[in-house]
mmCIF file of C-alpha atoms and ligand atoms in Angstrom:
data_model
loop_
_atom_site.group_PDB
_atom_site.id
_atom_site.type_symbol
_atom_site.label_atom_id
_atom_site.label_comp_id
_atom_site.label_asym_id
_atom_site.label_seq_id
_atom_site.Cartn_x
_atom_site.Cartn_y
_atom_site.Cartn_z
ATOM 1 C CA MET A 23 0.476 0.302 -0.436
ATOM 2 C CA THR A 24 2.020 3.333 -0.600
ATOM 3 C CA ALA A 25 1.122 6.514 1.630
ATOM 4 C CA ASP A 26 -0.979 8.144 0.071
ATOM 5 C CA GLU A 27 -3.458 5.471 -0.243
ATOM 6 C CA ARG A 28 -2.742 4.212 3.127
ATOM 7 C CA ARG A 29 -3.331 8.740 4.448
ATOM 8 C CA SER A 30 -6.880 8.098 1.810
ATOM 9 C CA PHE A 31 -8.421 4.859 4.237
ATOM 10 C CA GLY A 32 -7.498 6.698 7.142
ATOM 11 C CA ASP A 33 -9.290 9.219 6.575
ATOM 12 C CA LEU A 34 -12.436 6.994 5.578
ATOM 13 C CA GLN A 35 -11.944 5.145 8.132
ATOM 14 C CA HIS A 36 -12.854 8.058 10.422
ATOM 15 C CA ARG A 37 -15.245 9.658 8.529
ATOM 16 C CA LEU A 38 -16.537 6.036 8.593
ATOM 17 C CA GLU A 39 -16.964 5.961 12.771
ATOM 18 C CA ARG A 40 -18.226 9.593 13.255
ATOM 19 C CA ALA A 41 -20.963 7.929 10.452
ATOM 20 C CA LEU A 42 -21.184 4.887 12.506
ATOM 21 C CA LEU A 43 -21.700 6.495 16.184
ATOM 22 C CA THR A 44 -23.850 8.988 14.374
ATOM 23 C CA LEU A 45 -26.097 5.482 13.372
ATOM 24 C CA ASP A 46 -25.607 7.635 9.598
ATOM 25 C CA ASP A 47 -26.263 4.360 7.686
ATOM 26 C CA ASP A 48 -26.453 5.844 4.134
ATOM 27 C CA GLU A 49 -23.246 8.207 5.070
ATOM 28 C CA ALA A 50 -20.989 5.266 6.189
ATOM 29 C CA ARG A 51 -22.536 3.341 2.982
ATOM 30 C CA CYS A 52 -21.773 5.778 0.900
ATOM 31 C CA LEU A 53 -18.470 5.567 1.804
ATOM 32 C CA VAL A 54 -17.768 1.425 1.437
ATOM 33 C CA ASP A 55 -18.643 2.212 -1.657
ATOM 34 C CA GLY A 56 -16.900 4.722 -2.484
ATOM 35 C CA ALA A 57 -14.064 2.628 -1.382
ATOM 36 C CA ARG A 58 -15.511 0.024 -3.832
ATOM 37 C CA VAL A 59 -14.081 1.489 -6.753
ATOM 38 C CA GLY A 60 -11.405 -0.628 -8.032
ATOM 39 C CA ARG A 61 -10.758 -2.052 -5.282
ATOM 40 C CA SER A 62 -11.736 -5.631 -4.011
ATOM 41 C CA ALA A 63 -14.424 -6.696 -0.851
ATOM 42 C CA VAL A 64 -11.930 -7.890 1.761
ATOM 43 C CA GLU A 65 -9.004 -4.710 0.629
ATOM 44 C CA VAL A 66 -11.861 -2.526 1.852
ATOM 45 C CA ILE A 67 -13.476 -4.926 4.126
ATOM 46 C CA GLU A 68 -10.098 -5.357 5.844
ATOM 47 C CA SER A 69 -8.177 -1.561 5.264
ATOM 48 C CA VAL A 70 -11.473 0.533 6.458
ATOM 49 C CA ILE A 71 -14.301 -1.779 8.484
ATOM 50 C CA ALA A 72 -12.039 -3.637 10.615
ATOM 51 C CA PRO A 73 -10.002 -1.035 11.717
ATOM 52 C CA ALA A 74 -12.554 0.886 12.293
ATOM 53 C CA LEU A 75 -14.577 -0.718 14.191
ATOM 54 C CA ASP A 76 -11.478 -2.609 15.931
ATOM 55 C CA HIS A 77 -10.968 1.426 16.965
ATOM 56 C CA LEU A 78 -14.808 1.855 18.847
ATOM 57 C CA GLY A 79 -13.992 -0.954 20.328
ATOM 58 C CA ARG A 80 -10.571 0.423 22.121
ATOM 59 C CA ALA A 81 -12.639 3.999 22.557
ATOM 60 C CA TRP A 82 -15.567 1.316 24.925
ATOM 61 C CA GLU A 83 -13.163 0.572 26.553
ATOM 62 C CA ALA A 84 -11.496 3.718 27.597
ATOM 63 C CA GLY A 85 -15.208 4.535 27.924
ATOM 64 C CA THR A 86 -15.408 7.518 25.356
ATOM 65 C CA VAL A 87 -18.706 5.094 23.076
ATOM 66 C CA ALA A 88 -21.224 3.690 24.895
ATOM 67 C CA LEU A 89 -21.644 -0.418 24.257
ATOM 68 C CA SER A 90 -24.963 0.613 22.335
ATOM 69 C CA GLN A 91 -22.956 2.462 19.958
ATOM 70 C CA ILE A 92 -20.210 -0.351 19.595
ATOM 71 C CA TYR A 93 -23.518 -2.729 18.885
ATOM 72 C CA MET A 94 -25.068 -0.759 16.773
ATOM 73 C CA ALA A 95 -21.663 0.386 15.374
ATOM 74 C CA GLY A 96 -21.165 -4.096 14.119
ATOM 75 C CA ARG A 97 -24.603 -4.699 13.265
ATOM 76 C CA LEU A 98 -24.958 -2.045 10.523
ATOM 77 C CA CYS A 99 -21.135 -3.228 9.249
ATOM 78 C CA GLU A 100 -22.887 -6.066 10.044
ATOM 79 C CA VAL A 101 -25.000 -5.481 7.587
ATOM 80 C CA ILE A 102 -23.564 -4.122 4.696
ATOM 81 C CA VAL A 103 -20.027 -6.866 4.711
ATOM 82 C CA ASN A 104 -23.046 -9.678 3.651
ATOM 83 C CA ALA A 105 -24.459 -6.965 0.818
ATOM 84 C CA MET A 106 -20.469 -6.970 -0.432
ATOM 85 C CA LEU A 107 -19.333 -10.827 -0.067
ATOM 86 C CA PRO A 108 -20.961 -13.697 -2.403
ATOM 87 C CA GLU A 109 -23.601 -16.256 -0.525
ATOM 88 C CA LEU A 110 -21.768 -18.265 1.106
ATOM 89 C CA ASP A 111 -23.443 -21.486 -0.346
ATOM 90 C CA GLY A 112 -21.465 -24.269 1.199
ATOM 91 C CA ALA A 113 -22.378 -27.143 -0.208
ATOM 92 C CA ARG A 114 -20.026 -27.812 -3.068
ATOM 93 C CA GLU A 115 -17.011 -27.906 0.149
ATOM 94 C CA SER A 116 -19.395 -30.456 1.620
ATOM 95 C CA GLY A 117 -16.096 -33.198 1.217
ATOM 96 C CA SER A 118 -13.573 -30.317 2.579
ATOM 97 C CA LEU A 119 -11.601 -31.544 5.413
ATOM 98 C CA VAL A 120 -11.235 -28.558 6.187
ATOM 99 C CA ALA A 121 -13.913 -26.077 8.065
ATOM 100 C CA MET A 122 -13.987 -23.054 9.799
ATOM 101 C CA ALA A 123 -15.878 -21.883 13.032
ATOM 102 C CA THR A 124 -16.552 -19.100 15.674
ATOM 103 C CA LEU A 125 -15.876 -20.683 19.163
ATOM 104 C CA GLU A 126 -18.248 -19.483 21.956
ATOM 105 C CA ASP A 127 -18.999 -16.209 21.587
ATOM 106 C CA TYR A 128 -20.844 -14.526 19.153
ATOM 107 C CA HIS A 129 -18.805 -11.914 17.712
ATOM 108 C CA LEU A 130 -19.336 -13.349 13.525
ATOM 109 C CA LEU A 131 -18.109 -11.439 11.401
ATOM 110 C CA GLY A 132 -14.163 -12.584 11.703
ATOM 111 C CA LYS A 133 -15.562 -15.852 10.614
ATOM 112 C CA ARG A 134 -18.009 -14.221 7.758
ATOM 113 C CA ILE A 135 -14.904 -12.444 5.810
ATOM 114 C CA VAL A 136 -11.872 -14.657 6.641
ATOM 115 C CA LEU A 137 -14.369 -17.710 5.672
ATOM 116 C CA ALA A 138 -15.242 -15.998 2.360
ATOM 117 C CA ALA A 139 -11.635 -14.776 1.669
ATOM 118 C CA LEU A 140 -10.593 -18.517 1.984
ATOM 119 C CA ARG A 141 -13.578 -19.151 -0.319
ATOM 120 C CA ALA A 142 -13.180 -16.483 -3.225
ATOM 121 C CA SER A 143 -9.404 -17.719 -2.779
ATOM 122 C CA GLY A 144 -10.466 -21.416 -4.328
ATOM 123 C CA PHE A 145 -10.467 -23.313 -0.351
ATOM 124 C CA PRO A 146 -13.060 -25.035 0.318
ATOM 125 C CA VAL A 147 -13.736 -24.852 3.425
ATOM 126 C CA ARG A 148 -16.322 -26.159 6.132
ATOM 127 C CA ASP A 149 -18.746 -23.656 7.988
ATOM 128 C CA TYR A 150 -19.782 -24.706 11.369
ATOM 129 C CA GLY A 151 -21.076 -21.804 12.608
ATOM 130 C CA GLN A 152 -20.577 -20.417 15.694
ATOM 131 C CA GLY A 153 -20.613 -24.087 18.777
ATOM 132 C CA THR A 154 -19.365 -24.423 21.870
ATOM 133 C CA VAL A 155 -15.959 -26.559 22.077
ATOM 134 C CA GLU A 156 -17.924 -30.002 22.102
ATOM 135 C CA GLU A 157 -19.798 -29.560 19.108
ATOM 136 C CA ILE A 158 -17.785 -28.359 17.333
ATOM 137 C CA GLY A 159 -14.334 -31.026 18.169
ATOM 138 C CA ASN A 160 -17.457 -33.721 18.101
ATOM 139 C CA ARG A 161 -17.796 -32.207 14.127
ATOM 140 C CA ALA A 162 -14.786 -31.900 13.399
ATOM 141 C CA VAL A 163 -13.481 -35.687 14.798
ATOM 142 C CA ALA A 164 -16.570 -37.620 12.340
ATOM 143 C CA ASP A 165 -15.631 -34.971 9.192
ATOM 144 C CA GLY A 166 -12.556 -36.037 9.911
ATOM 145 C CA ILE A 167 -11.347 -32.201 9.581
ATOM 146 C CA GLY A 168 -7.329 -32.002 8.331
ATOM 147 C CA ILE A 169 -7.603 -28.459 9.568
ATOM 148 C CA LEU A 170 -9.474 -26.486 12.075
ATOM 149 C CA LEU A 171 -10.418 -22.184 11.648
ATOM 150 C CA VAL A 172 -10.865 -22.001 15.068
ATOM 151 C CA SER A 173 -12.369 -17.789 15.436
ATOM 152 C CA THR A 174 -12.827 -15.912 18.595
ATOM 153 C CA LEU A 175 -13.184 -12.018 19.960
ATOM 154 C CA MET A 176 -13.938 -12.806 23.851
ATOM 155 C CA LEU A 177 -10.373 -13.953 25.506
ATOM 156 C CA PRO A 178 -13.107 -16.645 27.891
ATOM 157 C CA SER A 179 -13.370 -18.242 24.145
ATOM 158 C CA ALA A 180 -10.196 -17.586 22.817
ATOM 159 C CA LEU A 181 -9.003 -19.611 26.763
ATOM 160 C CA ARG A 182 -10.986 -22.246 25.124
ATOM 161 C CA VAL A 183 -9.527 -23.269 22.098
ATOM 162 C CA LYS A 184 -7.124 -24.788 24.950
ATOM 163 C CA ASP A 185 -10.341 -27.488 25.550
ATOM 164 C CA LEU A 186 -10.534 -28.013 22.375
ATOM 165 C CA ARG A 187 -7.358 -29.175 21.583
ATOM 166 C CA SER A 188 -7.611 -31.163 24.396
ATOM 167 C CA LEU A 189 -11.079 -32.597 22.909
ATOM 168 C CA LEU A 190 -9.200 -32.976 19.396
ATOM 169 C CA SER A 191 -6.246 -35.271 20.525
ATOM 170 C CA GLY A 192 -8.686 -37.309 23.046
ATOM 171 C CA ARG A 193 -10.395 -38.489 20.512
ATOM 172 C CA GLY A 194 -7.222 -39.251 17.987
ATOM 173 C CA SER A 195 -7.706 -35.927 15.696
ATOM 174 C CA THR A 196 -3.995 -34.757 14.510
ATOM 175 C CA ALA A 197 -6.689 -31.863 13.238
ATOM 176 C CA ARG A 198 -4.178 -28.381 12.542
ATOM 177 C CA LEU A 199 -5.491 -25.808 15.443
ATOM 178 C CA VAL A 200 -5.638 -21.707 13.204
ATOM 179 C CA VAL A 201 -6.450 -19.741 15.773
ATOM 180 C CA GLY A 202 -7.671 -15.217 15.138
ATOM 181 C CA GLY A 203 -9.309 -13.235 16.074
ATOM 182 C CA ALA A 204 -9.377 -9.961 18.757
ATOM 183 C CA PRO A 205 -7.456 -11.777 22.248
ATOM 184 C CA PHE A 206 -5.112 -13.441 19.532
ATOM 185 C CA ARG A 207 -3.602 -10.567 18.192
ATOM 186 C CA MET A 208 -3.121 -8.311 21.618
ATOM 187 C CA ASP A 209 -1.149 -11.524 23.295
ATOM 188 C CA PRO A 210 1.454 -12.961 20.770
ATOM 189 C CA HIS A 211 2.001 -15.907 23.154
ATOM 190 C CA LEU A 212 -1.606 -16.524 23.974
ATOM 191 C CA GLY A 213 -1.867 -19.688 20.989
ATOM 192 C CA GLY A 214 0.418 -21.174 21.567
ATOM 193 C CA GLU A 215 -0.325 -21.339 25.441
ATOM 194 C CA VAL A 216 -3.882 -22.435 23.792
ATOM 195 C CA GLY A 217 -2.203 -24.989 22.005
ATOM 196 C CA ALA A 218 -2.760 -23.745 18.937
ATOM 197 C CA ASP A 219 -0.736 -25.116 15.966
ATOM 198 C CA GLU A 220 -0.904 -21.294 13.969
ATOM 199 C CA VAL A 221 -2.133 -17.525 14.875
ATOM 200 C CA GLY A 222 -3.411 -16.054 12.137
ATOM 201 C CA THR A 223 -3.801 -11.706 12.031
ATOM 202 C CA ASN A 224 -6.014 -11.110 9.192
ATOM 203 C CA THR A 225 -7.331 -12.797 5.732
ATOM 204 C CA GLY A 226 -3.727 -13.297 4.299
ATOM 205 C CA ASP A 227 -2.287 -14.856 7.017
ATOM 206 C CA ALA A 228 -5.863 -17.539 6.998
ATOM 207 C CA ILE A 229 -5.010 -17.532 2.882
ATOM 208 C CA ALA A 230 -1.110 -18.337 3.391
ATOM 209 C CA ILE A 231 -1.697 -20.542 6.357
ATOM 210 C CA VAL A 232 -4.308 -23.372 4.246
ATOM 211 C CA ARG A 233 -2.156 -22.747 1.364
ATOM 212 C CA ARG A 234 1.087 -23.894 3.303
ATOM 213 C CA LEU A 235 -0.825 -26.502 5.289
ATOM 214 C CA THR A 236 -2.263 -27.867 2.013
ATOM 215 C CA GLY A 237 0.464 -27.409 0.020
ATOM 216 C CA ARG A 238 -1.801 -25.860 -2.763
ATOM 217 C CA SER A 239 -1.716 -22.687 -5.092
ATOM 218 C CA SER A 240 -5.362 -23.120 -4.375
HETATM 219 C C1 B12 B 13 -18.792 -5.144 17.051
HETATM 220 C C2 B12 B 13 -17.782 -5.357 18.338
HETATM 221 C C3 B12 B 13 -19.212 -5.839 19.188
HETATM 222 C C4 B12 B 13 -20.809 -6.314 18.045
HETATM 223 C C5 B12 B 13 -20.698 -7.963 17.441
HETATM 224 C C6 B12 B 13 -22.079 -8.068 16.189
HETATM 225 C C7 B12 B 13 -21.435 -9.075 14.840
HETATM 226 N N1 B12 B 13 -22.310 -9.833 14.786
HETATM 227 O O1 B12 B 13 -20.162 -10.145 14.779
HETATM 228 C C8 B12 B 13 -22.258 -6.649 19.579
HETATM 229 C C9 B12 B 13 -21.861 -5.564 19.890
HETATM 230 C C10 B12 B 13 -22.734 -7.999 19.039
HETATM 231 C C11 B12 B 13 -20.372 -7.457 20.354
HETATM 232 C C12 B12 B 13 -20.857 -7.242 21.378
HETATM 233 C C13 B12 B 13 -20.212 -7.865 22.777
HETATM 234 N N2 B12 B 13 -18.948 -7.797 22.513
HETATM 235 CO CO1 B12 B 13 -17.412 -6.548 20.939
HETATM 236 N N3 B12 B 13 -17.154 -6.051 20.141
HETATM 237 C C14 B12 B 13 -17.111 -5.393 19.085
HETATM 238 C C15 B12 B 13 -15.086 -5.709 18.109
HETATM 239 C C16 B12 B 13 -15.928 -3.455 18.660
HETATM 240 C C17 B12 B 13 -15.591 -4.922 17.134
HETATM 241 C C18 B12 B 13 -15.911 -6.710 16.273
HETATM 242 C C19 B12 B 13 -16.157 -6.603 14.389
HETATM 243 O O2 B12 B 13 -16.900 -7.012 14.385
HETATM 244 N N4 B12 B 13 -14.675 -6.191 13.791
HETATM 245 C C20 B12 B 13 -14.326 -6.715 12.048
HETATM 246 C C21 B12 B 13 -13.978 -7.748 11.974
HETATM 247 C C22 B12 B 13 -13.892 -7.985 10.662
HETATM 248 O O3 B12 B 13 -12.878 -8.045 12.539
HETATM 249 P P1 B12 B 13 -12.428 -9.268 13.559
HETATM 250 O O4 B12 B 13 -13.329 -10.168 14.231
HETATM 251 O O5 B12 B 13 -11.279 -9.020 14.687
HETATM 252 O O6 B12 B 13 -11.535 -10.872 12.637
HETATM 253 C C23 B12 B 13 -10.901 -10.529 11.800
HETATM 254 C C24 B12 B 13 -9.285 -10.631 12.548
HETATM 255 O O7 B12 B 13 -9.401 -10.887 13.943
HETATM 256 C C25 B12 B 13 -9.091 -12.008 12.081
HETATM 257 N N5 B12 B 13 -10.220 -13.428 11.952
HETATM 258 C C26 B12 B 13 -10.925 -12.562 13.251
HETATM 259 N N6 B12 B 13 -10.679 -14.832 13.667
HETATM 260 C C27 B12 B 13 -10.351 -15.756 12.476
HETATM 261 C C28 B12 B 13 -9.509 -16.664 12.610
HETATM 262 C C29 B12 B 13 -8.777 -17.198 12.094
HETATM 263 C C30 B12 B 13 -8.233 -18.723 11.943
HETATM 264 C C31 B12 B 13 -7.614 -16.792 11.413
HETATM 265 C C32 B12 B 13 -7.013 -17.017 10.231
HETATM 266 C C33 B12 B 13 -8.305 -15.109 11.235
HETATM 267 C C34 B12 B 13 -9.259 -14.718 12.189
HETATM 268 O O8 B12 B 13 -9.635 -11.994 10.228
HETATM 269 C C35 B12 B 13 -10.182 -11.272 10.154
HETATM 270 C C36 B12 B 13 -10.098 -9.487 9.364
HETATM 271 O O9 B12 B 13 -9.683 -8.929 9.381
HETATM 272 C C37 B12 B 13 -14.761 -5.717 19.083
HETATM 273 C C38 B12 B 13 -12.801 -4.367 18.857
HETATM 274 C C39 B12 B 13 -12.183 -5.494 18.558
HETATM 275 N N7 B12 B 13 -10.643 -4.784 18.677
HETATM 276 O O10 B12 B 13 -12.570 -6.480 17.857
HETATM 277 C C40 B12 B 13 -15.345 -5.794 20.420
HETATM 278 C C41 B12 B 13 -15.010 -6.667 21.310
HETATM 279 C C42 B12 B 13 -14.491 -7.859 20.587
HETATM 280 N N8 B12 B 13 -16.450 -7.178 21.568
HETATM 281 C C43 B12 B 13 -16.077 -7.369 23.444
HETATM 282 C C44 B12 B 13 -16.625 -7.365 23.991
HETATM 283 C C45 B12 B 13 -15.920 -7.864 25.217
HETATM 284 C C46 B12 B 13 -18.082 -7.728 23.845
HETATM 285 C C47 B12 B 13 -19.860 -8.514 24.969
HETATM 286 C C48 B12 B 13 -19.457 -8.791 26.018
HETATM 287 C C49 B12 B 13 -19.468 -6.849 25.612
HETATM 288 C C50 B12 B 13 -20.727 -6.793 26.791
HETATM 289 N N9 B12 B 13 -20.482 -6.305 27.762
HETATM 290 O O11 B12 B 13 -22.264 -7.309 25.695
HETATM 291 C C51 B12 B 13 -20.021 -8.857 24.141
HETATM 292 C C52 B12 B 13 -20.166 -10.541 24.125
HETATM 293 C C53 B12 B 13 -20.670 -11.053 23.284
HETATM 294 C C54 B12 B 13 -20.554 -11.920 22.665
HETATM 295 N N10 B12 B 13 -21.163 -12.752 23.483
HETATM 296 O O12 B12 B 13 -19.356 -13.066 22.071
HETATM 297 C C55 B12 B 13 -14.551 -6.919 24.025
HETATM 298 C C56 B12 B 13 -13.643 -8.511 24.277
HETATM 299 C C57 B12 B 13 -12.501 -8.064 25.638
HETATM 300 C C58 B12 B 13 -12.315 -9.591 25.933
HETATM 301 N N11 B12 B 13 -10.069 -9.540 25.830
HETATM 302 O O13 B12 B 13 -12.412 -10.222 26.057
HETATM 303 C C59 B12 B 13 -13.732 -6.483 22.371
HETATM 304 C C60 B12 B 13 -12.426 -6.339 22.143
HETATM 305 C C61 B12 B 13 -13.763 -4.608 23.018
HETATM 306 C C62 B12 B 13 -12.557 -4.406 24.836
HETATM 307 N N12 B12 B 13 -11.983 -3.436 22.943
HETATM 308 O O14 B12 B 13 -12.859 -4.194 24.860
HETATM 309 N N13 B12 B 13 -19.565 -6.351 20.184
#
């Protein structure tokens, strides 16, 4: 990304945050549509929408933004992102040995984006939705999954990856566990502590990791 592009994305992010905080959905959509010209959906999500939500989350932590505003900003971005990404038709992916889930967490946007980016890059990935350690682990064992991608945004959910690892090992699964989401970004050692094989911070990482683990270019 050039310095000019970085500046322009920074300005867009700032304007998008203002639109989200004032619940101006027309302005938010308009800003995102403008950013889309000549760029892929994933590029705009990664460079503008995800950083805006991340920044608002920090503002909430600092006490300068209300939870209700975060809630509405999240919902609005969810609608905008869903409209930008292709429909997730999992039928074609049902035989795949790669799966992705959100673990004990209702922050679903990250999985939605990573899944769409992997599928758009030619990797069939099963969508396990959102579930508990037992639901996700037992399903992965039954399907003979080789790579399990897990998204968590809450620290307590991230810590549950350790239980998922134990369940998989206990049932003889050698699935590689790939994790991502805010807690892993905030603490670079957390992935190792919970027994994950790989940690990724964005869609680019997810694609590179799956490419390396499957030994396929797509
Ligand atoms: C929007 C939001 C919400 C929305 C969620 C809407 C939705 N449908 O997803 C709502 C309002 C519902 C919500 C609720 C809550 N939230 Co909230 N939320 C956020 C916020 C601001 C942004 C999250 C987001 O959508 N980001 C945009 C997406 C695209 O980014 P992402 O998920 O991180 O995914 C990217 C990468 O992480 C990566 N990635 C993600 N998963 C994976 C997986 C793999 C394998 C790989 C390789 C990569 C990868 O790729 C993605 C694309 O780049 C974050 C702040 C933050 N810094 O993340 C807080 C945050 C996650 N929330 C937080 C909290 C505490 C809560 C609540 C408990 C609040 C409350 N008191 O009720 C609830 C709990 C909900 C629950 N039980 O799950 C805390 C968690 C703190 C912690 N340490 O546990 C955060 C970090 C805010 C903060 N700074 O304190 N939240």
